[in-house]
PDB file of C-alpha atoms in Angstrom:
ATOM      1  CA  ALA R 266     146.746 -49.619 -57.776  1.00 45.00           C
ATOM      2  CA  THR R 267     145.324 -46.783 -60.183  1.00 47.00           C
ATOM      3  CA  ALA R 268     142.554 -48.066 -61.934  1.00 48.00           C
ATOM      4  CA  HIS R 269     143.565 -48.626 -65.475  1.00 50.00           C
ATOM      5  CA  ARG R 270     146.210 -51.322 -64.273  1.00 63.00           C
ATOM      6  CA  VAL R 271     143.389 -54.164 -63.063  1.00 72.00           C
ATOM      7  CA  GLY R 272     140.571 -55.244 -65.461  1.00 82.00           C
ATOM      8  CA  PRO R 273     137.051 -54.588 -66.057  1.00 85.00           C
ATOM      9  CA  GLY R 274     136.049 -57.604 -63.587  1.00 88.00           C
ATOM     10  CA  VAL R 275     137.848 -56.221 -60.373  1.00 88.00           C
ATOM     11  CA  LYS R 276     136.555 -53.177 -61.788  1.00 90.00           C
ATOM     12  CA  ALA R 277     132.653 -54.384 -61.603  1.00 92.00           C
ATOM     13  CA  ALA R 278     133.099 -56.107 -58.428  1.00 91.00           C
ATOM     14  CA  ALA R 279     134.119 -52.767 -57.426  1.00 91.00           C
ATOM     15  CA  HIS R 280     131.480 -50.880 -57.931  1.00 93.00           C
ATOM     16  CA  ALA R 281     128.665 -53.992 -57.866  1.00 93.00           C
ATOM     17  CA  LEU R 282     129.673 -54.329 -53.841  1.00 92.00           C
ATOM     18  CA  HIS R 283     129.767 -49.920 -53.468  1.00 91.00           C
ATOM     19  CA  TYR R 284     126.448 -48.733 -55.868  1.00 92.00           C
ATOM     20  CA  GLY R 285     124.401 -52.579 -55.496  1.00 91.00           C
ATOM     21  CA  ALA R 286     125.357 -54.299 -51.866  1.00 88.00           C
ATOM     22  CA  GLY R 287     125.919 -50.757 -50.445  1.00 88.00           C
ATOM     23  CA  VAL R 288     129.094 -51.324 -49.357  1.00 89.00           C
ATOM     24  CA  PRO R 289     131.344 -47.449 -48.452  1.00 88.00           C
ATOM     25  CA  VAL R 290     133.619 -46.569 -50.865  1.00 88.00           C
ATOM     26  CA  ARG R 291     136.182 -46.143 -47.200  1.00 89.00           C
ATOM     27  CA  LYS R 292     136.296 -49.779 -47.113  1.00 91.00           C
ATOM     28  CA  LEU R 293     136.339 -51.236 -50.987  1.00 89.00           C
ATOM     29  CA  PRO R 294     139.809 -51.432 -50.360  1.00 89.00           C
ATOM     30  CA  MET R 295     140.063 -53.589 -47.534  1.00 91.00           C
ATOM     31  CA  VAL R 296     137.240 -55.926 -48.901  1.00 91.00           C
ATOM     32  CA  LEU R 297     138.214 -55.972 -52.750  1.00 88.00           C
ATOM     33  CA  GLU R 298     141.970 -57.123 -51.301  1.00 88.00           C
ATOM     34  CA  GLU R 299     140.178 -60.098 -49.035  1.00 88.00           C
ATOM     35  CA  LEU R 300     138.527 -61.066 -52.227  1.00 85.00           C
ATOM     36  CA  THR R 301     140.968 -60.688 -54.600  1.00 83.00           C
ATOM     37  CA  GLY R 302     144.645 -59.982 -53.265  1.00 86.00           C
ATOM     38  CA  ILE R 303     144.195 -56.886 -55.266  1.00 86.00           C
ATOM     39  CA  THR R 304     144.849 -53.551 -53.811  1.00 84.00           C
ATOM     40  CA  LEU R 305     143.270 -50.343 -55.260  1.00 84.00           C
ATOM     41  CA  THR R 306     142.631 -47.356 -54.243  1.00 87.00           C
ATOM     42  CA  GLN R 307     139.364 -45.411 -53.415  1.00 87.00           C
ATOM     43  CA  GLY R 308     140.201 -42.308 -55.381  1.00 90.00           C
ATOM     44  CA  ALA R 309     140.850 -44.726 -58.288  1.00 89.00           C
ATOM     45  CA  MET R 310     137.740 -46.601 -58.005  1.00 90.00           C
ATOM     46  CA  THR R 311     135.588 -42.955 -57.453  1.00 91.00           C
ATOM     47  CA  GLN R 312     137.562 -41.796 -60.489  1.00 93.00           C
ATOM     48  CA  ASP R 313     136.455 -44.874 -62.145  1.00 93.00           C
ATOM     49  CA  ALA R 314     132.675 -44.794 -61.131  1.00 93.00           C
ATOM     50  CA  LEU R 315     132.738 -41.167 -62.942  1.00 95.00           C
ATOM     51  CA  ARG R 316     133.976 -42.074 -66.143  1.00 94.00           C
ATOM     52  CA  ARG R 317     132.544 -45.101 -66.329  1.00 94.00           C
ATOM     53  CA  GLY R 318     128.892 -43.104 -64.996  1.00 94.00           C
ATOM     54  CA  GLU R 319     128.819 -40.572 -68.395  1.00 94.00           C
ATOM     55  CA  ALA R 320     130.157 -43.515 -70.637  1.00 94.00           C
ATOM     56  CA  GLU R 321     129.253 -47.141 -71.000  1.00 94.00           C
ATOM     57  CA  VAL R 322     126.865 -46.937 -67.718  1.00 96.00           C
ATOM     58  CA  GLY R 323     125.610 -43.117 -68.778  1.00 96.00           C
ATOM     59  CA  ALA R 324     124.522 -44.581 -71.882  1.00 95.00           C
ATOM     60  CA  ARG R 325     122.275 -48.013 -70.222  1.00 96.00           C
ATOM     61  CA  TYR R 326     120.957 -44.815 -67.881  1.00 97.00           C
ATOM     62  CA  ARG R 327     119.705 -43.120 -70.514  1.00 97.00           C
ATOM     63  CA  GLN R 328     118.448 -45.760 -72.660  1.00 97.00           C
ATOM     64  CA  LEU R 329     115.911 -46.626 -69.330  1.00 97.00           C
ATOM     65  CA  CYS R 330     115.176 -42.935 -68.657  1.00 97.00           C
ATOM     66  CA  GLY R 331     113.737 -42.739 -71.917  1.00 96.00           C
ATOM     67  CA  GLY R 332     112.217 -46.351 -71.893  1.00 96.00           C
ATOM     68  CA  MET R 333     110.247 -45.146 -69.355  1.00 97.00           C
ATOM     69  CA  ARG R 334     107.726 -44.377 -70.898  1.00 96.00           C
ATOM     70  CA  GLU R 335     106.633 -47.350 -72.693  1.00 96.00           C
ATOM     71  CA  SER R 336     106.114 -49.252 -70.144  1.00 97.00           C
ATOM     72  CA  PRO R 337     102.401 -49.275 -69.080  1.00 96.00           C
ATOM     73  CA  VAL R 338     102.434 -48.946 -64.627  1.00 97.00           C
ATOM     74  CA  VAL R 339     104.675 -46.740 -63.174  1.00 97.00           C
ATOM     75  CA  ASN R 340     105.229 -45.960 -59.616  1.00 97.00           C
ATOM     76  CA  THR R 341     107.502 -43.404 -58.730  1.00 97.00           C
ATOM     77  CA  ASP R 342     108.599 -42.018 -55.531  1.00 96.00           C
ATOM     78  CA  ASP R 343     111.072 -39.532 -54.063  1.00 96.00           C
ATOM     79  CA  THR R 344     113.112 -39.249 -50.427  1.00 95.00           C
ATOM     80  CA  GLY R 345     115.941 -36.834 -49.177  1.00 94.00           C
ATOM     81  CA  TRP R 346     119.321 -36.167 -50.586  1.00 95.00           C
ATOM     82  CA  ARG R 347     122.437 -34.558 -50.190  1.00 94.00           C
ATOM     83  CA  VAL R 348     124.654 -33.007 -53.140  1.00 95.00           C
ATOM     84  CA  ALA R 349     127.892 -31.148 -51.810  1.00 92.00           C
ATOM     85  CA  GLY R 350     126.029 -30.399 -48.627  1.00 91.00           C
ATOM     86  CA  SER R 351     122.830 -29.052 -49.876  1.00 95.00           C
ATOM     87  CA  THR R 352     119.346 -30.770 -49.956  1.00 95.00           C
ATOM     88  CA  ALA R 353     118.596 -32.739 -52.771  1.00 96.00           C
ATOM     89  CA  HIS R 354     115.745 -35.004 -53.283  1.00 96.00           C
ATOM     90  CA  LEU R 355     116.422 -38.922 -55.330  1.00 96.00           C
ATOM     91  CA  MET R 356     113.246 -39.829 -57.076  1.00 97.00           C
ATOM     92  CA  VAL R 357     112.939 -43.549 -58.324  1.00 98.00           C
ATOM     93  CA  PHE R 358     110.588 -44.652 -61.039  1.00 98.00           C
ATOM     94  CA  VAL R 359     109.342 -48.292 -61.300  1.00 97.00           C
ATOM     95  CA  GLY R 360     108.205 -49.795 -64.275  1.00 97.00           C
ATOM     96  CA  VAL R 361     107.484 -53.050 -65.463  1.00 95.00           C
ATOM     97  CA  GLN R 362     110.837 -54.517 -66.998  1.00 95.00           C
ATOM     98  CA  SER R 363     113.577 -51.632 -65.534  1.00 97.00           C
ATOM     99  CA  THR R 364     113.311 -49.293 -62.326  1.00 97.00           C
ATOM    100  CA  VAL R 365     115.468 -45.596 -62.575  1.00 98.00           C
ATOM    101  CA  TYR R 366     116.575 -43.654 -59.926  1.00 97.00           C
ATOM    102  CA  GLN R 367     116.880 -39.508 -60.771  1.00 96.00           C
ATOM    103  CA  ILE R 368     118.927 -36.850 -58.357  1.00 97.00           C
ATOM    104  CA  ARG R 369     117.415 -33.545 -57.955  1.00 97.00           C
ATOM    105  CA  ALA R 370     118.294 -30.192 -56.241  1.00 96.00           C
ATOM    106  CA  HIS R 371     114.147 -29.827 -56.486  1.00 96.00           C
ATOM    107  CA  HIS R 372     111.260 -32.058 -57.050  1.00 95.00           C
ATOM    108  CA  ARG R 373     108.586 -30.264 -58.870  1.00 96.00           C
ATOM    109  CA  ASN R 374     106.631 -31.546 -62.088  1.00 96.00           C
ATOM    110  CA  GLU R 375     109.205 -30.607 -64.124  1.00 97.00           C
ATOM    111  CA  GLU R 376     111.822 -33.166 -62.208  1.00 97.00           C
ATOM    112  CA  VAL R 377     109.106 -35.865 -62.866  1.00 97.00           C
ATOM    113  CA  ARG R 378     108.107 -34.909 -66.436  1.00 97.00           C
ATOM    114  CA  GLU R 379     112.192 -36.248 -66.940  1.00 97.00           C
ATOM    115  CA  VAL R 380     110.895 -39.413 -67.040  1.00 97.00           C
ATOM    116  CA  ILE R 381     107.161 -39.525 -67.418  1.00 97.00           C
ATOM    117  CA  PRO R 382     106.272 -37.026 -70.553  1.00 97.00           C
ATOM    118  CA  ALA R 383     102.513 -35.334 -69.682  1.00 96.00           C
ATOM    119  CA  ASP R 384     101.901 -37.563 -72.917  1.00 96.00           C
ATOM    120  CA  TYR R 385     102.280 -40.749 -71.120  1.00 97.00           C
ATOM    121  CA  ASP R 386      99.063 -42.795 -71.655  1.00 95.00           C
ATOM    122  CA  GLY R 387     100.515 -45.778 -69.203  1.00 96.00           C
ATOM    123  CA  VAL R 388      99.445 -45.252 -65.702  1.00 98.00           C
ATOM    124  CA  MET R 389     101.564 -43.344 -63.025  1.00 98.00           C
ATOM    125  CA  GLY R 390     101.129 -45.048 -59.634  1.00 97.00           C
ATOM    126  CA  THR R 391     101.773 -41.811 -56.561  1.00 97.00           C
ATOM    127  CA  ASP R 392     101.370 -41.021 -53.057  1.00 94.00           C
ATOM    128  CA  ARG R 393      99.657 -37.593 -52.612  1.00 89.00           C
ATOM    129  CA  GLY R 394     102.649 -35.275 -53.797  1.00 91.00           C
ATOM    130  CA  LYS R 395     102.012 -31.490 -55.126  1.00 92.00           C
ATOM    131  CA  SER R 396     103.806 -32.748 -57.741  1.00 95.00           C
ATOM    132  CA  TYR R 397     101.794 -34.933 -59.480  1.00 96.00           C
ATOM    133  CA  ASP R 398      99.210 -33.258 -59.344  1.00 94.00           C
ATOM    134  CA  ALA R 399     100.256 -30.350 -61.004  1.00 95.00           C
ATOM    135  CA  GLU R 400      98.082 -28.791 -64.190  1.00 95.00           C
ATOM    136  CA  GLU R 401     100.895 -30.242 -66.514  1.00 96.00           C
ATOM    137  CA  PHE R 402      99.701 -34.416 -65.709  1.00 96.00           C
ATOM    138  CA  ASP R 403      95.797 -33.461 -65.944  1.00 94.00           C
ATOM    139  CA  ALA R 404      96.074 -36.334 -69.170  1.00 95.00           C
ATOM    140  CA  VAL R 405      98.129 -38.659 -67.050  1.00 97.00           C
ATOM    141  CA  ALA R 406      96.135 -41.732 -65.394  1.00 97.00           C
ATOM    142  CA  GLN R 407      97.156 -42.241 -61.926  1.00 97.00           C
ATOM    143  CA  GLN R 408      96.384 -44.317 -59.264  1.00 98.00           C
ATOM    144  CA  LYS R 409      96.924 -42.965 -56.054  1.00 98.00           C
ATOM    145  CA  CYS R 410      98.070 -44.861 -53.001  1.00 97.00           C
ATOM    146  CA  LEU R 411      95.313 -46.087 -50.731  1.00 97.00           C
ATOM    147  CA  SER R 412      98.048 -47.450 -48.084  1.00 96.00           C
ATOM    148  CA  HIS R 413      98.796 -43.006 -47.863  1.00 95.00           C
ATOM    149  CA  LEU R 414      95.053 -42.287 -47.977  1.00 96.00           C
ATOM    150  CA  GLN R 415      94.596 -44.585 -45.071  1.00 96.00           C
ATOM    151  CA  ARG R 416      97.598 -43.230 -43.255  1.00 95.00           C
ATOM    152  CA  ASN R 417      95.584 -39.533 -43.873  1.00 95.00           C
ATOM    153  CA  ILE R 418      92.671 -40.476 -42.308  1.00 97.00           C
ATOM    154  CA  THR R 419      94.410 -42.315 -39.660  1.00 97.00           C
ATOM    155  CA  GLU R 420      95.693 -39.230 -38.345  1.00 96.00           C
ATOM    156  CA  VAL R 421      92.937 -36.953 -38.956  1.00 96.00           C
ATOM    157  CA  LEU R 422      90.611 -39.957 -36.604  1.00 97.00           C
ATOM    158  CA  GLU R 423      92.824 -39.647 -33.691  1.00 95.00           C
ATOM    159  CA  ASN R 424      91.480 -36.554 -32.749  1.00 93.00           C
ATOM    160  CA  LYS R 425      87.969 -36.832 -33.971  1.00 95.00           C
ATOM    161  CA  LYS R 426      85.205 -38.031 -31.313  1.00 95.00           C
ATOM    162  CA  GLY R 427      81.686 -39.286 -31.717  1.00 95.00           C
ATOM    163  CA  ARG R 428      79.992 -38.125 -35.097  1.00 94.00           C
ATOM    164  CA  ALA R 429      82.886 -36.493 -36.372  1.00 95.00           C
ATOM    165  CA  ARG R 430      84.722 -40.346 -36.560  1.00 96.00           C
ATOM    166  CA  THR R 431      81.417 -40.869 -38.843  1.00 96.00           C
ATOM    167  CA  PHE R 432      82.950 -39.980 -42.053  1.00 97.00           C
ATOM    168  CA  GLY R 433      86.676 -41.288 -42.401  1.00 97.00           C
ATOM    169  CA  LEU R 434      85.719 -44.631 -40.696  1.00 97.00           C
ATOM    170  CA  GLY R 435      83.209 -45.069 -43.568  1.00 97.00           C
ATOM    171  CA  LEU R 436      85.846 -43.687 -45.928  1.00 98.00           C
ATOM    172  CA  LYS R 437      88.130 -46.212 -44.798  1.00 97.00           C
ATOM    173  CA  ASN R 438      85.764 -49.253 -44.723  1.00 98.00           C
ATOM    174  CA  ILE R 439      85.434 -48.228 -48.405  1.00 98.00           C
ATOM    175  CA  LEU R 440      89.067 -48.164 -49.124  1.00 98.00           C
ATOM    176  CA  HIS R 441      89.487 -51.598 -47.343  1.00 97.00           C
ATOM    177  CA  GLN R 442      86.958 -53.430 -48.909  1.00 98.00           C
ATOM    178  CA  SER R 443      88.440 -52.467 -52.694  1.00 98.00           C
ATOM    179  CA  ILE R 444      91.793 -53.724 -51.745  1.00 97.00           C
ATOM    180  CA  GLU R 445      90.694 -57.132 -50.607  1.00 97.00           C
ATOM    181  CA  LEU R 446      88.444 -57.510 -53.511  1.00 98.00           C
ATOM    182  CA  HIS R 447      92.133 -56.594 -55.888  1.00 97.00           C
ATOM    183  CA  HIS R 448      93.393 -59.659 -53.832  1.00 96.00           C
ATOM    184  CA  ARG R 449      89.940 -62.217 -54.796  1.00 96.00           C
ATOM    185  CA  ARG R 450      90.410 -61.139 -58.165  1.00 95.00           C
ATOM    186  CA  VAL R 451      92.018 -64.363 -59.189  1.00 93.00           C
ATOM    187  CA  ASP R 452      88.883 -66.315 -57.132  1.00 96.00           C
ATOM    188  CA  LEU R 453      86.385 -64.245 -58.909  1.00 96.00           C
ATOM    189  CA  LEU R 454      84.832 -65.186 -62.252  1.00 97.00           C
ATOM    190  CA  PRO R 455      85.420 -62.054 -64.290  1.00 95.00           C
ATOM    191  CA  ALA R 456      81.566 -60.705 -64.434  1.00 97.00           C
ATOM    192  CA  ASP R 457      81.391 -61.194 -60.126  1.00 97.00           C
ATOM    193  CA  TYR R 458      84.628 -59.371 -60.337  1.00 97.00           C
ATOM    194  CA  GLN R 459      83.495 -56.971 -61.705  1.00 97.00           C
ATOM    195  CA  LEU R 460      79.622 -55.935 -60.512  1.00 98.00           C
ATOM    196  CA  GLN R 461      81.707 -55.978 -56.640  1.00 98.00           C
ATOM    197  CA  GLY R 462      83.979 -53.374 -58.073  1.00 97.00           C
ATOM    198  CA  GLN R 463      81.152 -51.570 -59.497  1.00 98.00           C
ATOM    199  CA  GLN R 464      79.667 -51.886 -56.765  1.00 98.00           C
ATOM    200  CA  ILE R 465      82.646 -50.058 -54.815  1.00 98.00           C
ATOM    201  CA  ASP R 466      82.653 -47.427 -57.280  1.00 98.00           C
ATOM    202  CA  ASP R 467      79.301 -46.415 -56.604  1.00 98.00           C
ATOM    203  CA  ALA R 468      79.781 -46.603 -52.588  1.00 98.00           C
ATOM    204  CA  LEU R 469      83.210 -44.377 -53.001  1.00 98.00           C
ATOM    205  CA  THR R 470      80.981 -41.873 -55.433  1.00 98.00           C
ATOM    206  CA  PHE R 471      78.268 -41.189 -52.998  1.00 98.00           C
ATOM    207  CA  HIS R 472      80.776 -41.516 -49.977  1.00 98.00           C
ATOM    208  CA  LEU R 473      82.859 -38.688 -50.838  1.00 98.00           C
ATOM    209  CA  ARG R 474      79.799 -36.359 -52.660  1.00 96.00           C
ATOM    210  CA  HIS R 475      79.849 -32.970 -52.735  1.00 95.00           C
ATOM    211  CA  ARG R 476      78.944 -31.285 -49.299  1.00 95.00           C
ATOM    212  CA  ILE R 477      79.617 -29.154 -45.995  1.00 96.00           C
ATOM    213  CA  PHE R 478      80.736 -30.428 -42.853  1.00 96.00           C
ATOM    214  CA  LYS R 479      81.294 -28.118 -40.206  1.00 94.00           C
ATOM    215  CA  ASP R 480      84.448 -30.354 -38.804  1.00 96.00           C
ATOM    216  CA  ASP R 481      87.238 -28.620 -41.221  1.00 96.00           C
ATOM    217  CA  ASP R 482      89.401 -31.495 -40.750  1.00 96.00           C
ATOM    218  CA  ASN R 483      86.555 -33.754 -42.982  1.00 97.00           C
ATOM    219  CA  GLN R 484      86.018 -31.409 -45.154  1.00 97.00           C
ATOM    220  CA  ARG R 485      89.675 -31.148 -46.217  1.00 96.00           C
ATOM    221  CA  LEU R 486      90.083 -34.854 -46.538  1.00 95.00           C
ATOM    222  CA  LEU R 487      86.997 -35.158 -48.690  1.00 97.00           C
ATOM    223  CA  ASP R 488      87.695 -32.178 -50.365  1.00 96.00           C
ATOM    224  CA  GLY R 489      91.289 -33.710 -50.986  1.00 95.00           C
ATOM    225  CA  ILE R 490      90.401 -37.350 -52.160  1.00 96.00           C
ATOM    226  CA  GLY R 491      86.713 -36.920 -53.570  1.00 96.00           C
ATOM    227  CA  LEU R 492      89.167 -35.370 -56.457  1.00 95.00           C
ATOM    228  CA  HIS R 493      90.664 -37.894 -56.912  1.00 96.00           C
ATOM    229  CA  GLN R 494      87.603 -39.815 -57.065  1.00 97.00           C
ATOM    230  CA  ASP R 495      86.725 -37.615 -59.410  1.00 96.00           C
ATOM    231  CA  ARG R 496      89.817 -37.889 -61.562  1.00 95.00           C
ATOM    232  CA  GLY R 497      89.168 -42.139 -61.016  1.00 96.00           C
ATOM    233  CA  ASN R 498      92.238 -42.019 -59.536  1.00 97.00           C
ATOM    234  CA  LEU R 499      91.387 -44.177 -56.370  1.00 98.00           C
ATOM    235  CA  LEU R 500      89.551 -47.103 -57.910  1.00 98.00           C
ATOM    236  CA  ARG R 501      91.905 -47.317 -60.962  1.00 98.00           C
ATOM    237  CA  PHE R 502      93.650 -50.701 -59.872  1.00 97.00           C
ATOM    238  CA  LEU R 503      90.410 -52.625 -59.875  1.00 97.00           C
ATOM    239  CA  ARG R 504      90.257 -52.191 -63.978  1.00 94.00           C
ATOM    240  CA  VAL R 505      93.649 -52.105 -65.227  1.00 94.00           C
ATOM    241  CA  GLU R 506      95.343 -55.740 -64.388  1.00 87.00           C
ATOM    242  CA  GLY R 507      99.485 -55.210 -63.466  1.00 87.00           C
ATOM    243  CA  LEU R 508      98.136 -52.159 -61.048  1.00 95.00           C
ATOM    244  CA  GLU R 509      98.625 -52.426 -57.913  1.00 96.00           C
ATOM    245  CA  PRO R 510      96.238 -49.970 -54.958  1.00 97.00           C
ATOM    246  CA  THR R 511      99.419 -49.300 -53.198  1.00 96.00           C
ATOM    247  CA  ASN R 512     102.713 -47.353 -54.345  1.00 96.00           C
ATOM    248  CA  ASN R 513     104.587 -49.920 -52.226  1.00 96.00           C
ATOM    249  CA  ARG R 514     107.087 -50.958 -55.405  1.00 95.00           C
ATOM    250  CA  ALA R 515     108.441 -47.479 -55.421  1.00 96.00           C
ATOM    251  CA  GLU R 516     108.975 -47.400 -51.302  1.00 95.00           C
ATOM    252  CA  ARG R 517     110.970 -50.729 -51.676  1.00 94.00           C
ATOM    253  CA  ALA R 518     112.919 -49.757 -54.102  1.00 95.00           C
ATOM    254  CA  LEU R 519     114.142 -46.364 -52.435  1.00 94.00           C
ATOM    255  CA  ARG R 520     115.136 -48.718 -49.009  1.00 90.00           C
ATOM    256  CA  PRO R 521     118.305 -49.450 -50.314  1.00 85.00           C
ATOM    257  CA  ALA R 522     119.145 -45.513 -51.080  1.00 84.00           C
ATOM    258  CA  VAL R 523     117.910 -45.019 -47.211  1.00 84.00           C
ATOM    259  CA  ILE R 524     120.205 -46.919 -46.555  1.00 83.00           C
ATOM    260  CA  ALA R 525     123.380 -45.710 -48.494  1.00 82.00           C
ATOM    261  CA  ARG R 526     122.093 -42.005 -47.161  1.00 83.00           C
ATOM    262  CA  LYS R 527     122.629 -43.004 -43.838  1.00 81.00           C
ATOM    263  CA  VAL R 528     126.340 -44.600 -44.000  1.00 77.00           C
ATOM    264  CA  SER R 529     127.726 -42.047 -46.956  1.00 79.00           C
ATOM    265  CA  GLN R 530     128.004 -38.556 -46.719  1.00 77.00           C
ATOM    266  CA  CYS R 531     124.807 -39.252 -50.049  1.00 89.00           C
ATOM    267  CA  SER R 532     127.072 -37.378 -53.081  1.00 92.00           C
ATOM    268  CA  LYS R 533     129.866 -35.297 -52.926  1.00 91.00           C
ATOM    269  CA  ASN R 534     129.008 -32.944 -56.056  1.00 93.00           C
ATOM    270  CA  GLN R 535     126.780 -33.058 -58.680  1.00 94.00           C
ATOM    271  CA  ARG R 536     128.584 -35.665 -60.746  1.00 95.00           C
ATOM    272  CA  GLY R 537     129.146 -38.303 -58.015  1.00 94.00           C
ATOM    273  CA  ALA R 538     125.465 -37.829 -57.809  1.00 95.00           C
ATOM    274  CA  GLU R 539     124.578 -38.272 -61.844  1.00 96.00           C
ATOM    275  CA  ALA R 540     127.206 -41.523 -61.608  1.00 96.00           C
ATOM    276  CA  PHE R 541     125.312 -42.510 -58.204  1.00 95.00           C
ATOM    277  CA  ALA R 542     121.769 -42.186 -60.015  1.00 96.00           C
ATOM    278  CA  ALA R 543     123.280 -43.962 -63.623  1.00 97.00           C
ATOM    279  CA  PHE R 544     125.136 -47.339 -61.329  1.00 96.00           C
ATOM    280  CA  VAL R 545     121.822 -47.899 -59.757  1.00 96.00           C
ATOM    281  CA  SER R 546     119.536 -48.045 -62.252  1.00 97.00           C
ATOM    282  CA  VAL R 547     121.870 -50.273 -64.349  1.00 97.00           C
ATOM    283  CA  ILE R 548     122.016 -52.494 -60.866  1.00 96.00           C
ATOM    284  CA  GLN R 549     118.416 -52.508 -60.177  1.00 95.00           C
ATOM    285  CA  THR R 550     117.204 -52.767 -63.406  1.00 97.00           C
ATOM    286  CA  ALA R 551     119.421 -55.972 -63.761  1.00 96.00           C
ATOM    287  CA  THR R 552     118.109 -57.638 -60.732  1.00 95.00           C
ATOM    288  CA  GLN R 553     114.466 -56.843 -61.714  1.00 94.00           C
ATOM    289  CA  ALA R 554     115.719 -58.982 -65.357  1.00 94.00           C
ATOM    290  CA  GLY R 555     116.893 -62.005 -62.710  1.00 95.00           C
ATOM    291  CA  THR R 556     120.281 -61.090 -64.011  1.00 93.00           C
ATOM    292  CA  SER R 557     122.477 -63.574 -61.743  1.00 92.00           C
ATOM    293  CA  SER R 558     125.799 -61.917 -61.160  1.00 94.00           C
ATOM    294  CA  THR R 559     125.598 -58.156 -61.198  1.00 94.00           C
ATOM    295  CA  ILE R 560     129.080 -58.355 -61.309  1.00 93.00           C
ATOM    296  CA  ALA R 561     128.812 -59.745 -64.904  1.00 94.00           C
ATOM    297  CA  HIS R 562     126.485 -57.504 -65.637  1.00 95.00           C
ATOM    298  CA  LEU R 563     128.789 -54.527 -65.397  1.00 95.00           C
ATOM    299  CA  ARG R 564     131.223 -56.697 -66.620  1.00 94.00           C
ATOM    300  CA  ASN R 565     129.513 -57.103 -70.138  1.00 93.00           C
ATOM    301  CA  LEU R 566     128.669 -53.561 -70.389  1.00 93.00           C
ATOM    302  CA  PHE R 567     132.312 -52.526 -69.656  1.00 91.00           C
ATOM    303  CA  SER R 568     132.764 -54.119 -72.660  1.00 85.00           C
ATOM    304  CA  THR R 569     130.537 -52.886 -75.097  1.00 74.00           C
ATOM    305  CA  PRO R 570     131.500 -49.129 -76.093  1.00 66.00           C
ATOM    306  CA  ALA R 571     129.309 -46.680 -75.121  1.00 58.00           C
ATOM    307  CA  PRO R 572     128.004 -45.093 -78.151  1.00 61.00           C
ATOM    308  CA  PRO R 573     128.671 -41.473 -79.141  1.00 59.00           C
ATOM    309  CA  THR R 574     127.065 -38.026 -77.240  1.00 55.00           C
ATOM    310  CA  GLY R 575     125.521 -35.618 -79.201  1.00 51.00           C
TER     311      GLY R 575
END
């Protein structure tokens, strides 16, 4: 059957299975026939997804992208993707109430600023990617992922002996203390929490003070991580409630896309990439909001006329 011969419920089920549960498009006809007894071709489902990705789902997606700047905290990360066989980047932005994905040929500050503008007044949680350290984001408060920093330090320590390990070990210990304090926050009086947080901040500032090391690897660690301490990007989570010390939220949000990448050819063209980003964003946001059924959520969305564009 072609897409126009079945109702919105079957189409919503097809798209929820593909974009939400990760069922490959080539298997959808068999799965749908087993579940509903309705025969629907792979091409029909693809064409319906492309159309809705520009209509109802696309309209909702654009709302989510525009509203991300209103979130007090946004965690972002990226992973590799392919569009028509060419290298691309799939980015995710996880806010307090919504999640947005986008697929672009490059992952520069220009692409990040499509969702998080340079005048964003919340906190952006990131790894140490160069895109986030561009001068365009100098005015944006950030929280660098301490898990990434710990891994960077561990990689350096693996090749060090004796006194060359002192700086890295001390840095790891202070960062570990800060994470432990974060986990104990609910058990401490506010005054005690603030005092311990300030003590850790003072210790980290002293440890990252400017100086010259004979070891080049330790010098790079000091210069790179010290810069973020100067900007307040390492321990901001101790001061901002709801902010986490790691970028796990964004990393978790990328996992379904990583699985989809393994069982598919990613996106055959840019139009398909846009549809993927739109559908996955809408479904993930609905799940984040606690919806009981992504199929019902999509069906309701399909019944909502898309606002005119332009």
